[in-house]
């Protein structure tokens, strides 16, 4: 008994010492792969890591882009975190995140299941649902700004033509609904993208699973939520993560449609960053906004990744 314990202990110690060597051997084994990865690593360092480090440094300075930067300590961060404008924008980002992520995931999944089940005209729907994703976001923003136009826009004109004048709104002029009008456009644009990702995952499910479900007499709703949904859980986690990051970084659609208005009703962190840097030339303050945005995105991403791993283990 003692001998086996000693032997196991020696094996553990030996394996602990061998691990670094085996890791080095694995790295040497794939050295060609690392050589090919080197250009990508250098590009990422040049275009992402170096600017990030520069932003962190500049966030402690006051700089207008022309004169010599003046060290400002934590003043930029103090001013930012005590500014109600910043917190309103952060709350708008949160609303955008929740609604955009939830609805694009749900709609993308439902569309994908419907197409996979070969509903009538599924080839046309597959193409039509994906078209918005191929459009340039700025062009899409200009298009919907015209659609939402209160006097001659298509939406209010259509509502008036069918006798629903009571539903006509100042879609981009009413601070109570402006953000939701923009979120609706973002959902319309990216639901097709989530649909394609889900469709690829669903088509990978073995047909025998569907055949067994049909024999057991399951309904389409039961098939969707009790068979398909659990089997595409991994892709769901990935889609949610990507949509969270996209919603936290949102800028172009809002800027083109409202520039954060009216009265900052659709302001988000991205529009604060752009306005502070390129309209007010407060590059130090803008760098502080960028650093806080990075921290928020990374924190939410890490929390979500940890949660998703725990869910998979269960």
Tab-separated table of C-alpha atoms in Angstrom:
chain	number	residue	atom	x	y	z
A	1	UNK	CA	0.000	0.000	0.000
A	2	UNK	CA	2.751	2.422	1.011
A	3	UNK	CA	4.721	1.458	-2.072
A	4	UNK	CA	1.815	2.323	-4.382
A	5	UNK	CA	1.273	5.654	-2.633
A	6	UNK	CA	4.967	6.512	-2.972
A	7	UNK	CA	4.905	5.430	-6.594
A	8	UNK	CA	1.831	7.565	-7.341
A	9	UNK	CA	3.458	10.509	-5.591
A	10	UNK	CA	6.615	10.082	-7.663
A	11	UNK	CA	4.543	9.850	-10.829
A	12	UNK	CA	2.720	13.060	-9.922
A	13	UNK	CA	5.975	14.883	-9.197
A	14	UNK	CA	7.536	13.537	-12.372
A	15	UNK	CA	4.542	14.565	-14.472
A	16	UNK	CA	4.647	18.028	-12.916
A	17	UNK	CA	8.262	18.368	-14.019
A	18	UNK	CA	7.566	16.913	-17.447
A	19	UNK	CA	4.679	19.270	-18.263
A	20	UNK	CA	6.816	22.304	-19.170
A	21	UNK	CA	9.029	20.121	-21.356
A	22	UNK	CA	6.030	18.529	-23.039
A	23	UNK	CA	4.543	21.985	-23.595
A	24	UNK	CA	7.804	23.120	-25.188
A	25	UNK	CA	7.819	19.987	-27.347
A	26	UNK	CA	4.261	20.743	-28.470
A	27	UNK	CA	5.279	24.295	-29.373
A	28	UNK	CA	8.291	23.021	-31.328
A	29	UNK	CA	6.055	20.490	-33.012
A	30	UNK	CA	3.862	23.273	-34.414
A	31	UNK	CA	6.616	25.843	-34.966
A	32	UNK	CA	5.656	26.218	-38.633
A	33	UNK	CA	2.136	27.168	-37.555
A	34	UNK	CA	3.533	29.842	-35.220
A	35	UNK	CA	5.632	31.224	-38.062
A	36	UNK	CA	2.486	31.645	-40.161
A	37	UNK	CA	0.680	33.191	-37.180
A	38	UNK	CA	3.438	35.761	-36.636
A	39	UNK	CA	2.224	38.294	-39.269
A	40	UNK	CA	-1.271	38.249	-37.757
A	41	UNK	CA	0.153	38.704	-34.250
A	42	UNK	CA	2.259	41.644	-35.430
A	43	UNK	CA	-0.722	43.252	-37.166
A	44	UNK	CA	-2.907	42.836	-34.083
A	45	UNK	CA	-0.159	44.336	-31.937
A	46	UNK	CA	0.309	47.263	-34.307
A	47	UNK	CA	-3.354	48.100	-34.894
A	48	UNK	CA	-4.850	47.124	-31.513
A	49	UNK	CA	-2.407	46.727	-28.637
A	50	UNK	CA	-0.236	49.774	-29.381
A	51	UNK	CA	-3.241	52.131	-29.850
A	52	UNK	CA	-4.792	50.713	-26.663
A	53	UNK	CA	-1.626	51.401	-24.677
A	54	UNK	CA	-1.454	54.894	-26.194
A	55	UNK	CA	-5.095	55.543	-25.224
A	56	UNK	CA	-4.435	54.424	-21.652
A	57	UNK	CA	-1.479	56.819	-21.391
A	58	UNK	CA	-3.357	59.721	-23.023
A	59	UNK	CA	-6.341	59.244	-20.698
A	60	UNK	CA	-4.212	60.802	-17.931
A	61	UNK	CA	-3.522	63.932	-20.005
A	62	UNK	CA	-5.364	66.983	-21.287
A	63	UNK	CA	-4.712	67.335	-25.017
A	64	UNK	CA	-6.427	69.128	-27.882
A	65	UNK	CA	-4.396	67.437	-30.614
A	66	UNK	CA	-2.250	70.521	-31.292
A	67	UNK	CA	-0.613	71.850	-28.139
A	68	UNK	CA	1.684	69.889	-25.826
A	69	UNK	CA	-0.241	67.345	-23.689
A	70	UNK	CA	-0.635	68.357	-20.033
A	71	UNK	CA	-0.644	65.717	-17.312
A	72	UNK	CA	-4.082	65.622	-15.752
A	73	UNK	CA	-3.903	62.686	-13.349
A	74	UNK	CA	-7.287	61.060	-12.733
A	75	UNK	CA	-9.259	64.224	-13.543
A	76	UNK	CA	-10.621	62.823	-16.817
A	77	UNK	CA	-11.923	59.706	-15.077
A	78	UNK	CA	-13.306	61.669	-12.120
A	79	UNK	CA	-15.153	64.059	-14.410
A	80	UNK	CA	-16.452	61.194	-16.528
A	81	UNK	CA	-17.735	59.056	-13.647
A	82	UNK	CA	-19.486	62.017	-11.998
A	83	UNK	CA	-21.118	63.111	-15.252
A	84	UNK	CA	-24.832	62.222	-15.541
A	85	UNK	CA	-24.482	62.367	-19.321
A	86	UNK	CA	-22.056	59.420	-19.184
A	87	UNK	CA	-24.380	57.299	-17.041
A	88	UNK	CA	-27.367	58.055	-19.269
A	89	UNK	CA	-25.352	56.903	-22.276
A	90	UNK	CA	-24.235	53.772	-20.401
A	91	UNK	CA	-27.865	52.991	-19.524
A	92	UNK	CA	-28.840	53.427	-23.184
A	93	UNK	CA	-26.066	50.975	-24.085
A	94	UNK	CA	-27.518	48.522	-21.576
A	95	UNK	CA	-31.020	48.836	-23.055
A	96	UNK	CA	-29.575	48.399	-26.534
A	97	UNK	CA	-27.635	45.325	-25.364
A	98	UNK	CA	-30.627	43.563	-23.771
A	99	UNK	CA	-33.200	44.203	-26.504
A	100	UNK	CA	-30.859	43.814	-29.475
A	101	UNK	CA	-29.200	40.628	-28.207
A	102	UNK	CA	-32.399	38.924	-27.057
A	103	UNK	CA	-34.460	39.659	-30.156
A	104	UNK	CA	-31.770	38.922	-32.755
A	105	UNK	CA	-31.092	35.564	-31.091
A	106	UNK	CA	-34.792	34.653	-30.844
A	107	UNK	CA	-35.725	35.805	-34.350
A	108	UNK	CA	-32.622	34.281	-35.917
A	109	UNK	CA	-33.364	30.947	-34.261
A	110	UNK	CA	-37.043	30.946	-35.277
A	111	UNK	CA	-36.217	31.898	-38.889
A	112	UNK	CA	-33.533	29.197	-39.059
A	113	UNK	CA	-35.859	26.483	-37.749
A	114	UNK	CA	-38.613	27.545	-40.152
A	115	UNK	CA	-36.235	27.395	-43.119
A	116	UNK	CA	-34.738	24.088	-41.969
A	117	UNK	CA	-38.240	22.605	-41.768
A	118	UNK	CA	-38.636	23.690	-45.417
A	119	UNK	CA	-41.641	25.954	-45.003
A	120	UNK	CA	-43.247	27.100	-48.248
A	121	UNK	CA	-40.963	29.518	-50.121
A	122	UNK	CA	-38.022	28.817	-47.784
A	123	UNK	CA	-35.374	29.584	-50.444
A	124	UNK	CA	-36.764	33.082	-50.991
A	125	UNK	CA	-37.075	33.736	-47.254
A	126	UNK	CA	-33.498	32.576	-46.690
A	127	UNK	CA	-32.263	35.157	-49.184
A	128	UNK	CA	-34.626	37.957	-48.083
A	129	UNK	CA	-33.786	37.573	-44.383
A	130	UNK	CA	-30.050	37.810	-45.118
A	131	UNK	CA	-30.180	40.874	-47.427
A	132	UNK	CA	-30.189	43.492	-44.606
A	133	UNK	CA	-26.913	42.132	-43.227
A	134	UNK	CA	-25.210	42.797	-46.568
A	135	UNK	CA	-26.172	46.483	-46.521
A	136	UNK	CA	-23.700	49.109	-45.319
A	137	UNK	CA	-24.827	50.302	-41.884
A	138	UNK	CA	-24.443	53.997	-42.746
A	139	UNK	CA	-26.581	53.576	-45.876
A	140	UNK	CA	-29.137	51.657	-43.842
A	141	UNK	CA	-29.268	54.487	-41.309
A	142	UNK	CA	-29.899	57.076	-44.039
A	143	UNK	CA	-32.613	54.858	-45.553
A	144	UNK	CA	-34.484	54.415	-42.276
A	145	UNK	CA	-34.114	58.080	-41.375
A	146	UNK	CA	-36.195	58.717	-44.516
A	147	UNK	CA	-38.643	55.927	-43.677
A	148	UNK	CA	-39.139	57.353	-40.175
A	149	UNK	CA	-39.527	60.944	-41.474
A	150	UNK	CA	-42.746	62.215	-39.790
A	151	UNK	CA	-44.322	64.194	-42.657
A	152	UNK	CA	-43.503	62.236	-45.808
A	153	UNK	CA	-41.864	59.052	-44.505
A	154	UNK	CA	-43.111	55.686	-45.715
A	155	UNK	CA	-44.028	54.423	-42.236
A	156	UNK	CA	-46.324	57.278	-41.191
A	157	UNK	CA	-47.778	57.502	-44.715
A	158	UNK	CA	-48.615	53.792	-44.629
A	159	UNK	CA	-50.201	54.036	-41.175
A	160	UNK	CA	-52.307	56.967	-42.354
A	161	UNK	CA	-53.416	55.136	-45.504
A	162	UNK	CA	-54.862	52.236	-43.491
A	163	UNK	CA	-56.615	54.459	-40.975
A	164	UNK	CA	-54.115	54.131	-38.122
A	165	UNK	CA	-53.265	57.805	-37.735
A	166	UNK	CA	-53.209	57.337	-33.962
A	167	UNK	CA	-50.081	55.186	-34.354
A	168	UNK	CA	-48.158	57.818	-36.321
A	169	UNK	CA	-45.173	59.013	-34.310
A	170	UNK	CA	-42.135	61.256	-34.364
A	171	UNK	CA	-40.037	58.114	-34.593
A	172	UNK	CA	-36.704	59.917	-34.338
A	173	UNK	CA	-37.987	63.097	-32.696
A	174	UNK	CA	-39.694	61.744	-29.588
A	175	UNK	CA	-37.145	61.110	-26.834
A	176	UNK	CA	-39.326	58.315	-25.424
A	177	UNK	CA	-39.190	56.125	-28.529
A	178	UNK	CA	-36.130	57.239	-30.519
A	179	UNK	CA	-33.740	54.646	-29.099
A	180	UNK	CA	-36.257	51.843	-29.650
A	181	UNK	CA	-36.762	52.946	-33.268
A	182	UNK	CA	-33.007	52.617	-33.837
A	183	UNK	CA	-32.835	49.266	-32.029
A	184	UNK	CA	-35.576	47.977	-34.354
A	185	UNK	CA	-33.389	48.810	-37.375
A	186	UNK	CA	-30.369	47.063	-35.815
A	187	UNK	CA	-32.481	43.978	-35.104
A	188	UNK	CA	-33.802	43.964	-38.675
A	189	UNK	CA	-30.249	44.183	-40.026
A	190	UNK	CA	-28.619	41.429	-37.952
A	191	UNK	CA	-31.387	38.856	-37.411
A	192	UNK	CA	-30.512	37.383	-40.813
A	193	UNK	CA	-26.895	36.940	-39.749
A	194	UNK	CA	-27.884	35.005	-36.618
A	195	UNK	CA	-30.273	33.005	-38.794
A	196	UNK	CA	-27.413	31.859	-41.057
A	197	UNK	CA	-25.286	30.817	-38.061
A	198	UNK	CA	-28.175	28.896	-36.527
A	199	UNK	CA	-29.055	27.323	-39.862
A	200	UNK	CA	-25.514	25.971	-40.244
A	201	UNK	CA	-25.715	24.444	-36.750
A	202	UNK	CA	-29.221	23.015	-37.225
A	203	UNK	CA	-28.341	21.401	-40.547
A	204	UNK	CA	-25.545	19.573	-38.712
A	205	UNK	CA	-28.079	17.706	-36.551
A	206	UNK	CA	-28.394	14.053	-37.561
A	207	UNK	CA	-31.613	13.301	-39.479
A	208	UNK	CA	-32.116	10.250	-37.270
A	209	UNK	CA	-32.831	12.604	-34.371
A	210	UNK	CA	-35.641	14.252	-36.351
A	211	UNK	CA	-36.951	10.875	-37.513
A	212	UNK	CA	-37.087	9.600	-33.933
A	213	UNK	CA	-38.890	12.770	-32.831
A	214	UNK	CA	-41.442	12.371	-35.628
A	215	UNK	CA	-42.079	8.741	-34.657
A	216	UNK	CA	-42.597	9.831	-31.041
A	217	UNK	CA	-45.214	12.306	-32.258
A	218	UNK	CA	-43.622	15.547	-31.060
A	219	UNK	CA	-45.123	18.836	-32.202
A	220	UNK	CA	-43.073	21.426	-34.074
A	221	UNK	CA	-42.899	23.600	-30.937
A	222	UNK	CA	-41.616	20.657	-28.896
A	223	UNK	CA	-39.112	19.852	-31.621
A	224	UNK	CA	-37.908	23.459	-31.646
A	225	UNK	CA	-37.481	24.010	-27.913
A	226	UNK	CA	-36.800	20.526	-26.526
A	227	UNK	CA	-34.706	18.985	-29.308
A	228	UNK	CA	-33.175	21.626	-31.575
A	229	UNK	CA	-32.507	24.379	-29.004
A	230	UNK	CA	-30.439	22.186	-26.624
A	231	UNK	CA	-28.442	20.763	-29.542
A	232	UNK	CA	-27.397	24.216	-30.788
A	233	UNK	CA	-26.595	25.562	-27.321
A	234	UNK	CA	-22.923	26.119	-28.127
A	235	UNK	CA	-23.662	28.298	-31.152
A	236	UNK	CA	-26.216	30.201	-29.055
A	237	UNK	CA	-23.513	31.064	-26.515
A	238	UNK	CA	-21.235	32.264	-29.309
A	239	UNK	CA	-23.953	34.383	-30.952
A	240	UNK	CA	-24.935	35.990	-27.647
A	241	UNK	CA	-21.309	36.881	-26.933
A	242	UNK	CA	-20.819	38.456	-30.372
A	243	UNK	CA	-24.083	40.398	-30.100
A	244	UNK	CA	-23.173	41.683	-26.633
A	245	UNK	CA	-19.853	43.012	-27.925
A	246	UNK	CA	-21.517	44.531	-31.012
A	247	UNK	CA	-24.195	46.275	-28.939
A	248	UNK	CA	-21.656	47.748	-26.527
A	249	UNK	CA	-19.624	49.132	-29.441
A	250	UNK	CA	-22.615	50.449	-31.400
A	251	UNK	CA	-22.051	53.842	-32.970
A	252	UNK	CA	-22.496	54.232	-36.732
A	253	UNK	CA	-26.239	53.528	-36.974
A	254	UNK	CA	-27.072	55.910	-34.123
A	255	UNK	CA	-24.750	58.634	-35.381
A	256	UNK	CA	-26.176	58.576	-38.898
A	257	UNK	CA	-29.803	58.546	-37.741
A	258	UNK	CA	-29.852	60.911	-34.730
A	259	UNK	CA	-26.286	61.778	-33.612
A	260	UNK	CA	-27.416	60.801	-30.124
A	261	UNK	CA	-30.465	63.077	-30.072
A	262	UNK	CA	-33.006	64.337	-29.399
A	263	UNK	CA	-31.739	65.731	-26.087
A	264	UNK	CA	-29.269	62.824	-25.771
A	265	UNK	CA	-32.148	60.311	-25.764
A	266	UNK	CA	-30.210	57.944	-28.043
A	267	UNK	CA	-26.733	58.841	-26.795
A	268	UNK	CA	-24.415	55.868	-26.210
A	269	UNK	CA	-20.783	55.603	-25.172
A	270	UNK	CA	-19.654	55.418	-28.796
A	271	UNK	CA	-21.290	58.735	-29.697
A	272	UNK	CA	-19.817	60.400	-26.586
A	273	UNK	CA	-16.384	59.157	-27.637
A	274	UNK	CA	-16.727	60.447	-31.202
A	275	UNK	CA	-18.186	63.817	-30.224
A	276	UNK	CA	-15.602	64.428	-27.503
A	277	UNK	CA	-12.665	63.525	-29.738
A	278	UNK	CA	-13.586	64.876	-33.162
A	279	UNK	CA	-15.976	67.737	-32.427
A	280	UNK	CA	-14.609	69.051	-29.129
A	281	UNK	CA	-10.959	67.984	-29.641
A	282	UNK	CA	-10.689	66.726	-26.058
A	283	UNK	CA	-8.527	63.729	-26.897
A	284	UNK	CA	-7.457	62.988	-23.331
A	285	UNK	CA	-11.054	62.888	-22.134
A	286	UNK	CA	-12.042	60.813	-25.174
A	287	UNK	CA	-9.231	58.369	-24.357
A	288	UNK	CA	-10.687	57.960	-20.863
A	289	UNK	CA	-14.065	57.144	-22.434
A	290	UNK	CA	-12.378	54.589	-24.720
A	291	UNK	CA	-10.545	52.950	-21.802
A	292	UNK	CA	-13.749	52.673	-19.764
A	293	UNK	CA	-15.569	51.220	-22.785
A	294	UNK	CA	-12.816	48.615	-23.152
A	295	UNK	CA	-13.033	47.719	-19.457
A	296	UNK	CA	-16.830	47.390	-19.646
A	297	UNK	CA	-16.707	45.218	-22.779
A	298	UNK	CA	-13.965	42.973	-21.362
A	299	UNK	CA	-15.686	42.655	-17.966
A	300	UNK	CA	-19.063	41.694	-19.427
A	301	UNK	CA	-17.365	39.318	-21.875
A	302	UNK	CA	-15.380	37.549	-19.127
A	303	UNK	CA	-18.446	37.270	-16.876
A	304	UNK	CA	-20.482	35.849	-19.731
A	305	UNK	CA	-17.756	33.371	-20.733
A	306	UNK	CA	-17.514	32.133	-17.153
A	307	UNK	CA	-21.292	31.774	-16.929
A	308	UNK	CA	-21.502	29.929	-20.260
A	309	UNK	CA	-18.768	27.482	-19.205
A	310	UNK	CA	-20.598	26.771	-15.943
A	311	UNK	CA	-23.826	26.203	-17.882
A	312	UNK	CA	-22.094	23.747	-20.222
A	313	UNK	CA	-20.655	21.817	-17.263
A	314	UNK	CA	-24.136	21.449	-15.783
